[in-house]
């Protein structure tokens, strides 16, 4: 290409007479050099013989002409333009066989002679056809006569049939391998495409413009951007309004007040842009104009910063107040009884006391003290909750006739609890209901908790809101105002051998649990000489002893490990024989007396339980008892399904309106809402 450019330039460098200058000479020299180069492989140069004396063997001219020389002869004309070729022709006419005319004749025309060596046009035409094939094939097909000896320089250009066959096999293998790789690549691409299609099927709600089509929970990006813009404008408007009052800018003050009123009316309680009024863009524009005007007249960096800081502090105080109020209301909701359940209890109580005495008895009382049966202890004042515990246990039991339920309630709900289970007996299972107030041995002289609950200090702690040490002075302690901490039903779990003196083992159940599997396997668990079989609740630093006990007290610090693992009430297997031998109730009384001024732990039954059963608790498999359905929205569904017992510990009990809807069906499926009593009290799912 560089040669073509030079020759092309040479046409523009002619003299006044039209003759060529130096570039033509350069082209001529290049032509002669090319001719010499093409014949440099010939024997007349390699052997050192004079050109006139060198001759080729008869019939061997085809072998002596290298294929590169022939290829050059074929394509030499394409290197030059017509004008250049004409000039070279005129200047090389006297060069004989090296002239350009000789080259033209060599192109499928008459034969030309080179010092006795004749190369026919037929041979060149046959080579022209072969030159279109790969060079390796041309080299292989150079004809040789039998007995013709090739020179050492000619040998490299001729392959044996074996080499040619091997080369063809290699090329075939390369082609096959390349095809295989392409096929594998296509298969991989198809697999990726199919996988992408399958993933996209799970995102049916994906829409262009969404924040992230792979996350269903975030449907759009900035769905409240306009709402937040309006609220930001309102904040700045209040800042400039206070500054306008200070600087007596009456007109600007009135404009800001008017725009603030409009913005409040537009935004209302909206939380997303779709909830805004259609006039929102106009109001935003109008407010922006007033704010721009206010900035020009009132902006002072120091004053604006001070106002924003004051507004932030006010908002922070409001948030704290609302949190405290929310905590109080949630605790209030947790300890209240819904109207429907209160109605149910009242109706059942009335009907119970209308029954004749002979109809108030349960069958199979002989099973109550049979230690070979499976005994359950359930202490509750909630009729509906107790019915779910009993029903779920019986439904999932392999042999209900071997199960015995010991229910204890207070005198207010004693009639309702009896009437419910008289109307809805638990199949072949045995059930018995008792009144805690009829346990004459459970009095203040024997039970420290009863004595403390009757003290003036405890009443002041609970009910005098104006006292600095009362619970109402601290929102964090509001949960201890729940009536269950004042009820002996909650503390009766520490007196199981006294309540059931003839039993060896008993399974304690809370009334906020649901049984999902047969529990008889718990009686076969070896407690290894321990008293309490329970599921541990510690995970990393959570639910360990230091969370429940005051380790700044020397009595606690000396006797317990702050990192000891906590466990859960709600489903506990108690060995009453070991209990009696180790005097567990006496240990409980000792520590309860030491905590009369509440310096060791706050109210409740779990802290004294951790102390009483310290070193005497056998950990059960976690699948027996899954907790958290009353406060934790992230409990794994697979764990819930595998659990033998699920526990709604926390404030969000399943019978309350604030229960988590995702967990409520596990509880409601054991209630027959078409029952006449439930319909009359308007209890529904």
PDB file of C-alpha atoms in Angstrom, residues 217-429:
ATOM      1  CA  UNK A 217     -41.333  -6.265  49.568  1.00  0.00           C
ATOM      2  CA  UNK A 218     -39.947  -3.049  48.015  1.00  0.00           C
ATOM      3  CA  UNK A 219     -42.359  -2.439  45.201  1.00  0.00           C
ATOM      4  CA  UNK A 220     -41.287   1.002  44.014  1.00  0.00           C
ATOM      5  CA  UNK A 221     -38.543   3.449  44.571  1.00  0.00           C
ATOM      6  CA  UNK A 222     -39.350   6.514  46.648  1.00  0.00           C
ATOM      7  CA  UNK A 223     -43.094   5.934  46.801  1.00  0.00           C
ATOM      8  CA  UNK A 224     -43.300   8.818  49.281  1.00  0.00           C
ATOM      9  CA  UNK A 225     -40.841  11.255  47.698  1.00  0.00           C
ATOM     10  CA  UNK A 226     -43.514  13.934  47.115  1.00  0.00           C
ATOM     11  CA  UNK A 227     -44.914  13.497  50.628  1.00  0.00           C
ATOM     12  CA  UNK A 228     -41.462  13.947  52.108  1.00  0.00           C
ATOM     13  CA  UNK A 229     -40.866  17.015  49.938  1.00  0.00           C
ATOM     14  CA  UNK A 230     -44.046  18.643  51.237  1.00  0.00           C
ATOM     15  CA  UNK A 231     -43.125  17.838  54.831  1.00  0.00           C
ATOM     16  CA  UNK A 232     -39.641  19.287  54.324  1.00  0.00           C
ATOM     17  CA  UNK A 233     -41.189  22.434  52.917  1.00  0.00           C
ATOM     18  CA  UNK A 234     -43.436  22.671  55.956  1.00  0.00           C
ATOM     19  CA  UNK A 235     -40.441  22.410  58.290  1.00  0.00           C
ATOM     20  CA  UNK A 236     -38.616  25.249  56.544  1.00  0.00           C
ATOM     21  CA  UNK A 237     -41.837  27.275  56.436  1.00  0.00           C
ATOM     22  CA  UNK A 238     -42.156  27.006  60.229  1.00  0.00           C
ATOM     23  CA  UNK A 239     -38.528  28.096  60.618  1.00  0.00           C
ATOM     24  CA  UNK A 240     -39.006  31.184  58.435  1.00  0.00           C
ATOM     25  CA  UNK A 241     -42.356  31.894  60.096  1.00  0.00           C
ATOM     26  CA  UNK A 242     -40.739  32.180  63.525  1.00  0.00           C
ATOM     27  CA  UNK A 243     -37.975  34.388  62.081  1.00  0.00           C
ATOM     28  CA  UNK A 244     -40.580  36.568  60.289  1.00  0.00           C
ATOM     29  CA  UNK A 245     -42.351  37.130  63.626  1.00  0.00           C
ATOM     30  CA  UNK A 246     -39.080  38.182  65.226  1.00  0.00           C
ATOM     31  CA  UNK A 247     -38.333  40.653  62.409  1.00  0.00           C
ATOM     32  CA  UNK A 248     -41.921  41.941  62.071  1.00  0.00           C
ATOM     33  CA  UNK A 249     -42.282  40.835  58.456  1.00  0.00           C
ATOM     34  CA  UNK A 250     -46.081  40.831  58.562  1.00  0.00           C
ATOM     35  CA  UNK A 251     -46.769  40.250  54.855  1.00  0.00           C
ATOM     36  CA  UNK A 252     -44.309  37.378  54.620  1.00  0.00           C
ATOM     37  CA  UNK A 253     -45.624  35.939  57.854  1.00  0.00           C
ATOM     38  CA  UNK A 254     -49.178  35.854  56.504  1.00  0.00           C
ATOM     39  CA  UNK A 255     -48.053  34.240  53.251  1.00  0.00           C
ATOM     40  CA  UNK A 256     -46.125  31.517  55.115  1.00  0.00           C
ATOM     41  CA  UNK A 257     -49.097  30.813  57.373  1.00  0.00           C
ATOM     42  CA  UNK A 258     -51.439  30.520  54.379  1.00  0.00           C
ATOM     43  CA  UNK A 259     -49.095  28.160  52.516  1.00  0.00           C
ATOM     44  CA  UNK A 260     -48.545  26.076  55.646  1.00  0.00           C
ATOM     45  CA  UNK A 261     -52.293  25.644  56.043  1.00  0.00           C
ATOM     46  CA  UNK A 262     -52.628  24.569  52.407  1.00  0.00           C
ATOM     47  CA  UNK A 263     -49.747  22.080  52.714  1.00  0.00           C
ATOM     48  CA  UNK A 264     -51.236  20.545  55.859  1.00  0.00           C
ATOM     49  CA  UNK A 265     -54.557  20.149  54.090  1.00  0.00           C
ATOM     50  CA  UNK A 266     -52.916  18.526  51.049  1.00  0.00           C
ATOM     51  CA  UNK A 267     -50.670  16.073  52.891  1.00  0.00           C
ATOM     52  CA  UNK A 268     -53.103  15.144  55.669  1.00  0.00           C
ATOM     53  CA  UNK A 269     -52.292  11.604  56.859  1.00  0.00           C
ATOM     54  CA  UNK A 270     -50.832  10.524  53.527  1.00  0.00           C
ATOM     55  CA  UNK A 271     -47.846   8.186  53.657  1.00  0.00           C
ATOM     56  CA  UNK A 272     -47.459   7.636  49.894  1.00  0.00           C
ATOM     57  CA  UNK A 273     -47.615   9.880  46.844  1.00  0.00           C
ATOM     58  CA  UNK A 274     -50.662   8.034  45.540  1.00  0.00           C
ATOM     59  CA  UNK A 275     -52.655   9.243  48.565  1.00  0.00           C
ATOM     60  CA  UNK A 276     -52.006  12.927  47.866  1.00  0.00           C
ATOM     61  CA  UNK A 277     -54.582  15.329  46.474  1.00  0.00           C
ATOM     62  CA  UNK A 278     -54.358  16.198  42.775  1.00  0.00           C
ATOM     63  CA  UNK A 279     -53.573  19.796  43.689  1.00  0.00           C
ATOM     64  CA  UNK A 280     -50.334  18.785  45.431  1.00  0.00           C
ATOM     65  CA  UNK A 281     -47.978  19.886  42.577  1.00  0.00           C
ATOM     66  CA  UNK A 282     -49.554  23.367  42.520  1.00  0.00           C
ATOM     67  CA  UNK A 283     -49.243  23.716  46.293  1.00  0.00           C
ATOM     68  CA  UNK A 284     -45.613  22.559  46.188  1.00  0.00           C
ATOM     69  CA  UNK A 285     -44.851  25.180  43.544  1.00  0.00           C
ATOM     70  CA  UNK A 286     -46.609  27.928  45.503  1.00  0.00           C
ATOM     71  CA  UNK A 287     -44.819  26.982  48.716  1.00  0.00           C
ATOM     72  CA  UNK A 288     -41.505  26.915  46.871  1.00  0.00           C
ATOM     73  CA  UNK A 289     -42.025  30.468  45.671  1.00  0.00           C
ATOM     74  CA  UNK A 290     -42.803  31.719  49.181  1.00  0.00           C
ATOM     75  CA  UNK A 291     -39.790  29.878  50.621  1.00  0.00           C
ATOM     76  CA  UNK A 292     -37.559  31.390  47.937  1.00  0.00           C
ATOM     77  CA  UNK A 293     -38.839  34.833  48.823  1.00  0.00           C
ATOM     78  CA  UNK A 294     -38.346  34.131  52.535  1.00  0.00           C
ATOM     79  CA  UNK A 295     -34.798  32.981  51.927  1.00  0.00           C
ATOM     80  CA  UNK A 296     -33.964  36.227  50.160  1.00  0.00           C
ATOM     81  CA  UNK A 297     -35.385  38.383  52.959  1.00  0.00           C
ATOM     82  CA  UNK A 298     -34.893  36.357  56.143  1.00  0.00           C
ATOM     83  CA  UNK A 299     -32.102  33.865  55.691  1.00  0.00           C
ATOM     84  CA  UNK A 300     -29.545  33.953  58.469  1.00  0.00           C
ATOM     85  CA  UNK A 301     -27.443  30.815  58.837  1.00  0.00           C
ATOM     86  CA  UNK A 302     -27.066  31.100  62.600  1.00  0.00           C
ATOM     87  CA  UNK A 303     -30.746  31.764  63.240  1.00  0.00           C
ATOM     88  CA  UNK A 304     -31.952  29.022  60.876  1.00  0.00           C
ATOM     89  CA  UNK A 305     -29.572  26.510  62.480  1.00  0.00           C
ATOM     90  CA  UNK A 306     -30.799  27.446  65.959  1.00  0.00           C
ATOM     91  CA  UNK A 307     -34.445  27.089  64.972  1.00  0.00           C
ATOM     92  CA  UNK A 308     -33.862  23.695  63.357  1.00  0.00           C
ATOM     93  CA  UNK A 309     -31.992  22.491  66.454  1.00  0.00           C
ATOM     94  CA  UNK A 310     -34.847  23.599  68.694  1.00  0.00           C
ATOM     95  CA  UNK A 311     -37.383  21.837  66.471  1.00  0.00           C
ATOM     96  CA  UNK A 312     -35.283  18.669  66.544  1.00  0.00           C
ATOM     97  CA  UNK A 313     -35.161  18.675  70.338  1.00  0.00           C
ATOM     98  CA  UNK A 314     -38.913  19.182  70.530  1.00  0.00           C
ATOM     99  CA  UNK A 315     -39.517  16.326  68.110  1.00  0.00           C
ATOM    100  CA  UNK A 316     -37.195  14.083  70.134  1.00  0.00           C
ATOM    101  CA  UNK A 317     -39.136  14.801  73.315  1.00  0.00           C
ATOM    102  CA  UNK A 318     -42.395  14.027  71.521  1.00  0.00           C
ATOM    103  CA  UNK A 319     -41.005  10.705  70.283  1.00  0.00           C
ATOM    104  CA  UNK A 320     -39.949   9.708  73.801  1.00  0.00           C
ATOM    105  CA  UNK A 321     -43.354  10.649  75.155  1.00  0.00           C
ATOM    106  CA  UNK A 322     -45.117   8.650  72.442  1.00  0.00           C
ATOM    107  CA  UNK A 323     -42.896   5.629  73.087  1.00  0.00           C
ATOM    108  CA  UNK A 324     -43.748   5.746  76.775  1.00  0.00           C
ATOM    109  CA  UNK A 325     -47.423   6.046  75.967  1.00  0.00           C
ATOM    110  CA  UNK A 326     -47.197   3.181  73.472  1.00  0.00           C
ATOM    111  CA  UNK A 327     -45.479   0.971  76.065  1.00  0.00           C
ATOM    112  CA  UNK A 328     -48.161   1.724  78.620  1.00  0.00           C
ATOM    113  CA  UNK A 329     -50.980   1.042  76.160  1.00  0.00           C
ATOM    114  CA  UNK A 330     -49.431  -2.231  74.980  1.00  0.00           C
ATOM    115  CA  UNK A 331     -49.070  -3.400  78.588  1.00  0.00           C
ATOM    116  CA  UNK A 332     -52.619  -2.302  79.284  1.00  0.00           C
ATOM    117  CA  UNK A 333     -53.886  -4.229  76.259  1.00  0.00           C
ATOM    118  CA  UNK A 334     -51.907  -7.302  77.303  1.00  0.00           C
ATOM    119  CA  UNK A 335     -53.422  -7.466  80.779  1.00  0.00           C
ATOM    120  CA  UNK A 336     -57.009  -6.725  79.811  1.00  0.00           C
ATOM    121  CA  UNK A 337     -59.549  -9.420  79.055  1.00  0.00           C
ATOM    122  CA  UNK A 338     -61.386  -9.049  75.720  1.00  0.00           C
ATOM    123  CA  UNK A 339     -65.137  -8.481  75.968  1.00  0.00           C
ATOM    124  CA  UNK A 340     -65.908 -11.755  74.226  1.00  0.00           C
ATOM    125  CA  UNK A 341     -63.897 -13.857  76.680  1.00  0.00           C
ATOM    126  CA  UNK A 342     -65.341 -11.937  79.648  1.00  0.00           C
ATOM    127  CA  UNK A 343     -68.840 -12.555  78.257  1.00  0.00           C
ATOM    128  CA  UNK A 344     -68.064 -16.251  77.815  1.00  0.00           C
ATOM    129  CA  UNK A 345     -66.837 -16.568  81.396  1.00  0.00           C
ATOM    130  CA  UNK A 346     -69.907 -14.822  82.807  1.00  0.00           C
ATOM    131  CA  UNK A 347     -72.403 -16.909  80.816  1.00  0.00           C
ATOM    132  CA  UNK A 348     -70.685 -20.158  81.719  1.00  0.00           C
ATOM    133  CA  UNK A 349     -70.526 -19.216  85.404  1.00  0.00           C
ATOM    134  CA  UNK A 350     -74.232 -18.439  85.548  1.00  0.00           C
ATOM    135  CA  UNK A 351     -75.155 -21.714  83.859  1.00  0.00           C
ATOM    136  CA  UNK A 352     -72.805 -23.707  86.087  1.00  0.00           C
ATOM    137  CA  UNK A 353     -74.390 -22.587  89.313  1.00  0.00           C
ATOM    138  CA  UNK A 354     -77.810 -23.401  87.861  1.00  0.00           C
ATOM    139  CA  UNK A 355     -76.770 -27.037  87.508  1.00  0.00           C
ATOM    140  CA  UNK A 356     -77.721 -29.522  90.182  1.00  0.00           C
ATOM    141  CA  UNK A 357     -74.803 -30.729  92.314  1.00  0.00           C
ATOM    142  CA  UNK A 358     -74.840 -34.264  90.895  1.00  0.00           C
ATOM    143  CA  UNK A 359     -74.185 -32.917  87.388  1.00  0.00           C
ATOM    144  CA  UNK A 360     -71.138 -30.900  88.375  1.00  0.00           C
ATOM    145  CA  UNK A 361     -68.790 -33.876  88.622  1.00  0.00           C
ATOM    146  CA  UNK A 362     -66.320 -35.156  86.038  1.00  0.00           C
ATOM    147  CA  UNK A 363     -66.020 -38.847  85.215  1.00  0.00           C
ATOM    148  CA  UNK A 364     -62.954 -41.105  85.750  1.00  0.00           C
ATOM    149  CA  UNK A 365     -61.786 -39.443  88.984  1.00  0.00           C
ATOM    150  CA  UNK A 366     -59.907 -42.638  89.833  1.00  0.00           C
ATOM    151  CA  UNK A 367     -57.255 -41.658  87.277  1.00  0.00           C
ATOM    152  CA  UNK A 368     -56.303 -38.449  89.091  1.00  0.00           C
ATOM    153  CA  UNK A 369     -53.708 -40.114  91.327  1.00  0.00           C
ATOM    154  CA  UNK A 370     -52.593 -42.947  89.055  1.00  0.00           C
ATOM    155  CA  UNK A 371     -48.820 -42.435  88.568  1.00  0.00           C
ATOM    156  CA  UNK A 372     -48.728 -44.741  85.534  1.00  0.00           C
ATOM    157  CA  UNK A 373     -50.710 -42.240  83.428  1.00  0.00           C
ATOM    158  CA  UNK A 374     -49.550 -38.997  81.761  1.00  0.00           C
ATOM    159  CA  UNK A 375     -50.394 -36.063  84.040  1.00  0.00           C
ATOM    160  CA  UNK A 376     -50.519 -32.387  83.032  1.00  0.00           C
ATOM    161  CA  UNK A 377     -50.674 -29.304  85.281  1.00  0.00           C
ATOM    162  CA  UNK A 378     -52.409 -26.242  83.851  1.00  0.00           C
ATOM    163  CA  UNK A 379     -52.982 -23.106  85.933  1.00  0.00           C
ATOM    164  CA  UNK A 380     -55.184 -20.526  84.183  1.00  0.00           C
ATOM    165  CA  UNK A 381     -58.015 -18.039  84.575  1.00  0.00           C
ATOM    166  CA  UNK A 382     -58.719 -17.917  80.803  1.00  0.00           C
ATOM    167  CA  UNK A 383     -61.403 -20.415  79.739  1.00  0.00           C
ATOM    168  CA  UNK A 384     -60.770 -20.143  76.008  1.00  0.00           C
ATOM    169  CA  UNK A 385     -56.988 -20.429  76.346  1.00  0.00           C
ATOM    170  CA  UNK A 386     -57.260 -23.468  78.622  1.00  0.00           C
ATOM    171  CA  UNK A 387     -59.633 -25.154  76.163  1.00  0.00           C
ATOM    172  CA  UNK A 388     -57.064 -24.751  73.349  1.00  0.00           C
ATOM    173  CA  UNK A 389     -54.309 -26.341  75.457  1.00  0.00           C
ATOM    174  CA  UNK A 390     -56.486 -29.344  76.330  1.00  0.00           C
ATOM    175  CA  UNK A 391     -57.971 -29.766  72.836  1.00  0.00           C
ATOM    176  CA  UNK A 392     -54.621 -29.530  71.031  1.00  0.00           C
ATOM    177  CA  UNK A 393     -53.060 -32.058  73.421  1.00  0.00           C
ATOM    178  CA  UNK A 394     -55.881 -34.572  72.993  1.00  0.00           C
ATOM    179  CA  UNK A 395     -56.095 -34.182  69.207  1.00  0.00           C
ATOM    180  CA  UNK A 396     -52.396 -34.980  68.822  1.00  0.00           C
ATOM    181  CA  UNK A 397     -52.226 -37.709  71.472  1.00  0.00           C
ATOM    182  CA  UNK A 398     -51.809 -41.319  70.374  1.00  0.00           C
ATOM    183  CA  UNK A 399     -53.936 -42.665  73.250  1.00  0.00           C
ATOM    184  CA  UNK A 400     -56.067 -39.903  74.865  1.00  0.00           C
ATOM    185  CA  UNK A 401     -57.407 -42.275  77.510  1.00  0.00           C
ATOM    186  CA  UNK A 402     -54.004 -42.240  79.265  1.00  0.00           C
ATOM    187  CA  UNK A 403     -53.864 -38.459  79.636  1.00  0.00           C
ATOM    188  CA  UNK A 404     -54.974 -36.648  82.796  1.00  0.00           C
ATOM    189  CA  UNK A 405     -55.389 -32.853  83.023  1.00  0.00           C
ATOM    190  CA  UNK A 406     -55.192 -31.052  86.380  1.00  0.00           C
ATOM    191  CA  UNK A 407     -56.618 -27.539  85.977  1.00  0.00           C
ATOM    192  CA  UNK A 408     -56.376 -24.918  88.719  1.00  0.00           C
ATOM    193  CA  UNK A 409     -58.104 -21.549  88.447  1.00  0.00           C
ATOM    194  CA  UNK A 410     -59.304 -18.777  90.763  1.00  0.00           C
ATOM    195  CA  UNK A 411     -62.733 -18.547  92.382  1.00  0.00           C
ATOM    196  CA  UNK A 412     -63.915 -15.981  89.824  1.00  0.00           C
ATOM    197  CA  UNK A 413     -63.444 -18.406  86.910  1.00  0.00           C
ATOM    198  CA  UNK A 414     -63.969 -21.687  88.742  1.00  0.00           C
ATOM    199  CA  UNK A 415     -67.599 -22.069  87.641  1.00  0.00           C
ATOM    200  CA  UNK A 416     -66.867 -21.084  84.021  1.00  0.00           C
ATOM    201  CA  UNK A 417     -63.939 -23.518  83.725  1.00  0.00           C
ATOM    202  CA  UNK A 418     -66.018 -26.402  85.119  1.00  0.00           C
ATOM    203  CA  UNK A 419     -69.017 -25.625  82.932  1.00  0.00           C
ATOM    204  CA  UNK A 420     -66.967 -25.450  79.727  1.00  0.00           C
ATOM    205  CA  UNK A 421     -65.362 -28.859  80.171  1.00  0.00           C
ATOM    206  CA  UNK A 422     -68.641 -30.395  81.364  1.00  0.00           C
ATOM    207  CA  UNK A 423     -70.192 -29.239  78.093  1.00  0.00           C
ATOM    208  CA  UNK A 424     -67.076 -30.082  76.040  1.00  0.00           C
ATOM    209  CA  UNK A 425     -65.413 -33.109  77.641  1.00  0.00           C
ATOM    210  CA  UNK A 426     -61.951 -34.021  76.270  1.00  0.00           C
ATOM    211  CA  UNK A 427     -62.947 -37.377  74.831  1.00  0.00           C
ATOM    212  CA  UNK A 428     -61.559 -40.343  76.765  1.00  0.00           C
ATOM    213  CA  UNK A 429     -59.080 -38.186  78.660  1.00  0.00           C
TER     214      UNK A 429
END
